[in-house]
Amino acid sequence: MFAYFKSEPTDYVLGYRNGRIFRQGAGRSFWYWQRSTSIVLVPTATSDALFVLNETTGNFQAVTLQGQITYRIIAPATIVALLNFTIDPLTKQYRSEDPAKLQQRIVNLVQAHTRNELGKLSLEDALRGAEQLAGSVFTRIREDSTFAAMGIECISLFYTAIKATPEMTKALEAEYRETLQKRADQAIYSRRADAVEQERKIKQNELSTSVDLEQRRQELVELEGANARARATFAAEATRIGLDPLRELEPRLVLALAMRDMAANAEKIGNLTITTEILEQLLNKG
């Protein structure tokens, strides 16, 4: 019985009749004899394989990695020699589980390279370096001849999440919180120390100002005293100079001059009584 088969542009078809290929290519359509024909369909579009891996870091800490690898089959003839991609022409369903096994094989290779790269990292580095880890693993995969031997090309690889165990996550969170608290405490201490230092500087400035004022006051007192002493000396010297001419006069004459000055300044004197006895004594002393 003849039937018609039509494939998609992203499908690579191999039509076998009696063990020989009679049709081959991408997006091929053809008539075939159902009883003696086997059709192999290899998808050449890109495919995504999701994975979850449980591994250990270089410091023996368990982590869980979630990610995705994107790949495509670039050599259909190579892959069909390793896996069975035969389909039911009517339903286009695979007759074996080999196509599903392909993704698992790819994930196994990703896990092997991930384990090798993860062993070089500590837990902290692994949790912070998902992008760097993916880059290293992707480079190793591109260099691995196993993918080429299967006719597969790796397009991209990335890890959507890298997580530690719940207990270790809590420990890291507690450590980070303690670090933040220490920073906050240090900021408070620094602020208080700055305030104390500023207050000390203010008090020191006030004390220095007070000392300067007292010194200036002392200098002012000393200057005023020196000025007073200088004025007194000058006054005494002036008085002495003024009295020198009187030393050569007779006492009676000096007394007469004194009496004259008293009479000239009589308005400045309130009451003054000079008796004959006082006058006689003064004259006798002279």
mmCIF file of C-alpha atoms in Angstrom, residues 17-250:
data_model
loop_
_atom_site.group_PDB
_atom_site.id
_atom_site.type_symbol
_atom_site.label_atom_id
_atom_site.label_comp_id
_atom_site.label_asym_id
_atom_site.label_seq_id
_atom_site.Cartn_x
_atom_site.Cartn_y
_atom_site.Cartn_z
ATOM 1 C CA ARG A 17 13.672 0.408 1.709
ATOM 2 C CA ASN A 18 14.991 -3.091 2.134
ATOM 3 C CA GLY A 19 17.893 -1.725 4.187
ATOM 4 C CA ARG A 20 18.909 0.898 1.656
ATOM 5 C CA ILE A 21 18.393 4.660 1.681
ATOM 6 C CA PHE A 22 16.164 5.817 -1.160
ATOM 7 C CA ARG A 23 15.319 9.313 0.182
ATOM 8 C CA GLN A 24 17.494 11.584 2.249
ATOM 9 C CA GLY A 25 17.484 15.255 3.132
ATOM 10 C CA ALA A 26 15.839 18.050 5.079
ATOM 11 C CA GLY A 27 12.150 18.743 4.556
ATOM 12 C CA ARG A 28 11.719 15.931 2.014
ATOM 13 C CA SER A 29 8.303 14.681 0.837
ATOM 14 C CA PHE A 30 7.752 11.417 -1.042
ATOM 15 C CA TRP A 31 5.553 8.437 -1.703
ATOM 16 C CA TYR A 32 6.555 5.149 -0.119
ATOM 17 C CA TRP A 33 5.492 1.515 0.125
ATOM 18 C CA GLN A 34 4.386 1.002 3.727
ATOM 19 C CA ARG A 35 5.257 -2.678 4.074
ATOM 20 C CA SER A 36 8.904 -2.315 3.082
ATOM 21 C CA THR A 37 9.761 1.236 4.120
ATOM 22 C CA SER A 38 11.221 2.611 7.356
ATOM 23 C CA ILE A 39 11.438 6.324 7.908
ATOM 24 C CA VAL A 40 14.009 7.927 10.183
ATOM 25 C CA LEU A 41 13.296 11.484 11.312
ATOM 26 C CA VAL A 42 16.058 13.524 12.958
ATOM 27 C CA PRO A 43 15.117 17.016 14.242
ATOM 28 C CA THR A 44 17.789 19.575 13.319
ATOM 29 C CA ALA A 45 16.234 22.540 15.116
ATOM 30 C CA THR A 46 17.721 23.655 18.390
ATOM 31 C CA SER A 47 16.568 21.797 21.492
ATOM 32 C CA ASP A 48 16.668 22.747 25.172
ATOM 33 C CA ALA A 49 17.561 20.282 27.900
ATOM 34 C CA LEU A 50 16.717 21.335 31.448
ATOM 35 C CA PHE A 51 18.661 19.764 34.294
ATOM 36 C CA VAL A 52 19.029 19.753 38.084
ATOM 37 C CA LEU A 53 22.396 18.586 39.437
ATOM 38 C CA ASN A 54 23.453 17.785 42.997
ATOM 39 C CA GLU A 55 27.203 18.303 43.332
ATOM 40 C CA THR A 56 29.905 19.233 45.839
ATOM 41 C CA THR A 57 32.199 22.261 45.834
ATOM 42 C CA GLY A 58 35.940 22.244 46.379
ATOM 43 C CA ASN A 59 35.486 22.746 50.129
ATOM 44 C CA PHE A 60 33.104 19.770 50.343
ATOM 45 C CA GLN A 61 29.835 21.701 50.521
ATOM 46 C CA ALA A 62 26.741 20.328 48.787
ATOM 47 C CA VAL A 63 25.057 22.534 46.184
ATOM 48 C CA THR A 64 22.139 22.159 43.808
ATOM 49 C CA LEU A 65 22.501 23.541 40.288
ATOM 50 C CA GLN A 66 19.596 24.252 37.973
ATOM 51 C CA GLY A 67 20.291 25.097 34.365
ATOM 52 C CA GLN A 68 19.661 24.617 30.700
ATOM 53 C CA ILE A 69 21.762 23.530 27.729
ATOM 54 C CA THR A 70 20.752 24.338 24.165
ATOM 55 C CA TYR A 71 22.021 22.075 21.392
ATOM 56 C CA ARG A 72 21.271 20.909 17.882
ATOM 57 C CA ILE A 73 22.076 17.913 15.710
ATOM 58 C CA ILE A 74 24.425 18.961 12.886
ATOM 59 C CA ALA A 75 25.265 15.478 11.549
ATOM 60 C CA PRO A 76 22.033 13.416 11.288
ATOM 61 C CA ALA A 77 23.766 10.519 9.571
ATOM 62 C CA THR A 78 26.134 10.237 12.531
ATOM 63 C CA ILE A 79 23.456 10.269 15.227
ATOM 64 C CA VAL A 80 21.249 7.692 13.488
ATOM 65 C CA ALA A 81 24.175 5.291 13.550
ATOM 66 C CA LEU A 82 24.180 5.569 17.350
ATOM 67 C CA LEU A 83 20.491 5.959 18.235
ATOM 68 C CA ASN A 84 17.213 4.778 16.759
ATOM 69 C CA PHE A 85 15.186 7.717 15.365
ATOM 70 C CA THR A 86 12.703 5.583 13.431
ATOM 71 C CA ILE A 87 9.135 6.949 13.499
ATOM 72 C CA ASP A 88 5.643 5.769 12.763
ATOM 73 C CA PRO A 89 4.911 7.541 9.441
ATOM 74 C CA LEU A 90 1.258 8.056 10.292
ATOM 75 C CA THR A 91 1.657 9.504 13.824
ATOM 76 C CA LYS A 92 5.301 10.657 13.527
ATOM 77 C CA GLN A 93 5.906 9.181 16.973
ATOM 78 C CA TYR A 94 9.276 7.574 17.673
ATOM 79 C CA ARG A 95 9.208 3.800 17.913
ATOM 80 C CA SER A 96 11.976 3.713 20.537
ATOM 81 C CA GLU A 97 13.051 5.736 23.561
ATOM 82 C CA ASP A 98 16.468 6.536 22.100
ATOM 83 C CA PRO A 99 15.611 10.184 21.213
ATOM 84 C CA ALA A 100 14.702 10.813 24.857
ATOM 85 C CA LYS A 101 17.966 9.149 25.928
ATOM 86 C CA LEU A 102 19.925 11.673 23.864
ATOM 87 C CA GLN A 103 19.042 14.522 26.221
ATOM 88 C CA GLN A 104 20.061 12.442 29.246
ATOM 89 C CA ARG A 105 23.420 11.668 27.640
ATOM 90 C CA ILE A 106 23.984 15.375 27.036
ATOM 91 C CA VAL A 107 23.003 16.216 30.616
ATOM 92 C CA ASN A 108 25.407 13.516 31.869
ATOM 93 C CA LEU A 109 28.246 15.146 29.958
ATOM 94 C CA VAL A 110 27.288 18.554 31.350
ATOM 95 C CA GLN A 111 27.277 17.081 34.868
ATOM 96 C CA ALA A 112 30.742 15.553 34.399
ATOM 97 C CA HIS A 113 32.281 18.840 33.279
ATOM 98 C CA THR A 114 30.352 20.777 35.949
ATOM 99 C CA ARG A 115 31.718 18.476 38.655
ATOM 100 C CA ASN A 116 35.296 19.040 37.461
ATOM 101 C CA GLU A 117 34.945 22.844 37.386
ATOM 102 C CA LEU A 118 32.955 23.014 40.617
ATOM 103 C CA GLY A 119 35.719 21.139 42.423
ATOM 104 C CA LYS A 120 37.986 24.131 41.846
ATOM 105 C CA LEU A 121 35.646 26.544 43.640
ATOM 106 C CA SER A 122 34.687 27.176 47.231
ATOM 107 C CA LEU A 123 31.032 27.389 48.226
ATOM 108 C CA GLU A 124 31.089 31.196 48.327
ATOM 109 C CA ASP A 125 32.739 31.443 44.903
ATOM 110 C CA ALA A 126 30.269 28.972 43.404
ATOM 111 C CA LEU A 127 27.242 30.843 44.758
ATOM 112 C CA ARG A 128 28.566 34.139 43.432
ATOM 113 C CA GLY A 129 29.995 32.874 40.131
ATOM 114 C CA ALA A 130 27.196 31.134 38.230
ATOM 115 C CA GLU A 131 28.051 32.976 35.019
ATOM 116 C CA GLN A 132 31.788 32.253 35.291
ATOM 117 C CA LEU A 133 31.102 28.597 36.065
ATOM 118 C CA ALA A 134 28.785 28.272 33.072
ATOM 119 C CA GLY A 135 31.441 29.843 30.841
ATOM 120 C CA SER A 136 34.117 27.400 32.010
ATOM 121 C CA VAL A 137 31.853 24.367 31.588
ATOM 122 C CA PHE A 138 30.694 25.557 28.161
ATOM 123 C CA THR A 139 34.328 25.874 27.019
ATOM 124 C CA ARG A 140 35.077 22.331 28.167
ATOM 125 C CA ILE A 141 31.977 21.030 26.380
ATOM 126 C CA ARG A 142 32.964 22.725 23.119
ATOM 127 C CA GLU A 143 36.391 21.113 23.398
ATOM 128 C CA ASP A 144 34.957 17.670 24.216
ATOM 129 C CA SER A 145 35.155 15.304 21.227
ATOM 130 C CA THR A 146 32.168 13.319 22.528
ATOM 131 C CA PHE A 147 29.688 15.858 21.168
ATOM 132 C CA ALA A 148 31.350 15.858 17.752
ATOM 133 C CA ALA A 149 31.343 12.059 17.743
ATOM 134 C CA MET A 150 27.560 12.145 18.200
ATOM 135 C CA GLY A 151 27.111 14.847 15.550
ATOM 136 C CA ILE A 152 25.883 17.408 18.114
ATOM 137 C CA GLU A 153 26.789 21.067 18.542
ATOM 138 C CA CYS A 154 26.342 22.844 21.874
ATOM 139 C CA ILE A 155 24.796 26.287 21.357
ATOM 140 C CA SER A 156 24.633 27.697 24.884
ATOM 141 C CA LEU A 157 24.746 26.743 28.538
ATOM 142 C CA PHE A 158 23.686 28.628 31.622
ATOM 143 C CA TYR A 159 22.779 27.972 35.253
ATOM 144 C CA THR A 160 19.522 29.507 36.394
ATOM 145 C CA ALA A 161 20.273 28.894 40.074
ATOM 146 C CA ILE A 162 23.014 27.598 42.353
ATOM 147 C CA LYS A 163 21.834 26.907 45.897
ATOM 148 C CA ALA A 164 23.470 25.602 49.048
ATOM 149 C CA THR A 165 21.720 23.383 51.574
ATOM 150 C CA PRO A 166 19.124 25.141 53.785
ATOM 151 C CA GLU A 167 21.376 24.851 56.850
ATOM 152 C CA MET A 168 24.373 26.325 55.051
ATOM 153 C CA THR A 169 22.212 29.044 53.521
ATOM 154 C CA LYS A 170 21.056 30.060 57.002
ATOM 155 C CA ALA A 171 24.652 30.038 58.225
ATOM 156 C CA LEU A 172 25.800 32.240 55.356
ATOM 157 C CA GLU A 173 22.883 34.577 55.911
ATOM 158 C CA ALA A 174 23.707 34.784 59.621
ATOM 159 C CA GLU A 175 27.364 35.469 58.826
ATOM 160 C CA TYR A 176 26.391 38.172 56.372
ATOM 161 C CA ARG A 177 23.987 39.728 58.868
ATOM 162 C CA GLU A 178 26.753 39.740 61.500
ATOM 163 C CA THR A 179 29.058 41.435 59.016
ATOM 164 C CA LEU A 180 26.446 44.088 58.298
ATOM 165 C CA GLN A 181 25.829 44.543 62.022
ATOM 166 C CA LYS A 182 29.552 44.980 62.631
ATOM 167 C CA ARG A 183 29.671 47.582 59.906
ATOM 168 C CA ALA A 184 26.707 49.375 61.445
ATOM 169 C CA ASP A 185 28.293 49.222 64.919
ATOM 170 C CA GLN A 186 31.587 50.442 63.532
ATOM 171 C CA ALA A 187 29.791 53.331 61.861
ATOM 172 C CA ILE A 188 28.111 54.218 65.182
ATOM 173 C CA TYR A 189 31.421 53.979 67.068
ATOM 174 C CA SER A 190 33.157 56.074 64.439
ATOM 175 C CA ARG A 191 30.391 58.651 64.607
ATOM 176 C CA ARG A 192 30.614 58.764 68.408
ATOM 177 C CA ALA A 193 34.401 58.961 68.286
ATOM 178 C CA ASP A 194 34.178 61.802 65.807
ATOM 179 C CA ALA A 195 31.688 63.581 68.059
ATOM 180 C CA VAL A 196 33.961 63.126 71.104
ATOM 181 C CA GLU A 197 36.945 64.333 69.130
ATOM 182 C CA GLN A 198 35.045 67.358 67.908
ATOM 183 C CA GLU A 199 33.891 68.114 71.458
ATOM 184 C CA ARG A 200 37.479 67.761 72.708
ATOM 185 C CA LYS A 201 38.690 70.143 70.030
ATOM 186 C CA ILE A 202 35.954 72.643 70.955
ATOM 187 C CA LYS A 203 36.837 72.457 74.654
ATOM 188 C CA GLN A 204 40.528 72.744 73.818
ATOM 189 C CA ASN A 205 39.812 75.782 71.697
ATOM 190 C CA GLU A 206 37.719 77.275 74.496
ATOM 191 C CA LEU A 207 40.508 76.580 77.005
ATOM 192 C CA SER A 208 43.111 78.032 74.670
ATOM 193 C CA THR A 209 40.918 81.084 74.229
ATOM 194 C CA SER A 210 40.505 81.438 78.009
ATOM 195 C CA VAL A 211 44.268 81.093 78.500
ATOM 196 C CA ASP A 212 44.882 83.702 75.838
ATOM 197 C CA LEU A 213 42.379 86.036 77.501
ATOM 198 C CA GLU A 214 43.940 85.570 80.931
ATOM 199 C CA GLN A 215 47.379 86.151 79.508
ATOM 200 C CA ARG A 216 46.183 89.297 77.844
ATOM 201 C CA ARG A 217 44.518 90.394 81.089
ATOM 202 C CA GLN A 218 47.764 89.755 82.958
ATOM 203 C CA GLU A 219 49.668 91.696 80.362
ATOM 204 C CA LEU A 220 47.102 94.484 80.659
ATOM 205 C CA VAL A 221 47.399 94.562 84.481
ATOM 206 C CA GLU A 222 51.182 94.575 84.258
ATOM 207 C CA LEU A 223 51.027 97.324 81.663
ATOM 208 C CA GLU A 224 48.590 99.366 83.772
ATOM 209 C CA GLY A 225 50.820 98.878 86.855
ATOM 210 C CA ALA A 226 53.881 99.890 84.897
ATOM 211 C CA ASN A 227 52.047 102.934 83.633
ATOM 212 C CA ALA A 228 50.861 103.826 87.162
ATOM 213 C CA ARG A 229 54.404 103.433 88.510
ATOM 214 C CA ALA A 230 55.740 105.529 85.658
ATOM 215 C CA ARG A 231 53.131 108.248 86.353
ATOM 216 C CA ALA A 232 53.918 108.239 90.064
ATOM 217 C CA THR A 233 57.634 108.431 89.342
ATOM 218 C CA PHE A 234 57.096 111.254 86.941
ATOM 219 C CA ALA A 235 54.853 113.074 89.490
ATOM 220 C CA ALA A 236 57.371 112.590 92.287
ATOM 221 C CA GLU A 237 60.169 113.771 90.072
ATOM 222 C CA ALA A 238 58.097 116.800 89.057
ATOM 223 C CA THR A 239 57.345 117.560 92.698
ATOM 224 C CA ARG A 240 60.990 117.209 93.623
ATOM 225 C CA ILE A 241 62.024 119.483 90.826
ATOM 226 C CA GLY A 242 59.333 121.956 91.871
ATOM 227 C CA LEU A 243 60.500 121.914 95.514
ATOM 228 C CA ASP A 244 64.209 122.184 94.822
ATOM 229 C CA PRO A 245 64.155 126.025 94.611
ATOM 230 C CA LEU A 246 62.426 126.219 97.992
ATOM 231 C CA ARG A 247 65.307 124.483 99.749
ATOM 232 C CA GLU A 248 67.484 127.571 99.438
ATOM 233 C CA LEU A 249 64.854 129.840 101.012
ATOM 234 C CA GLU A 250 64.540 130.640 104.684
#
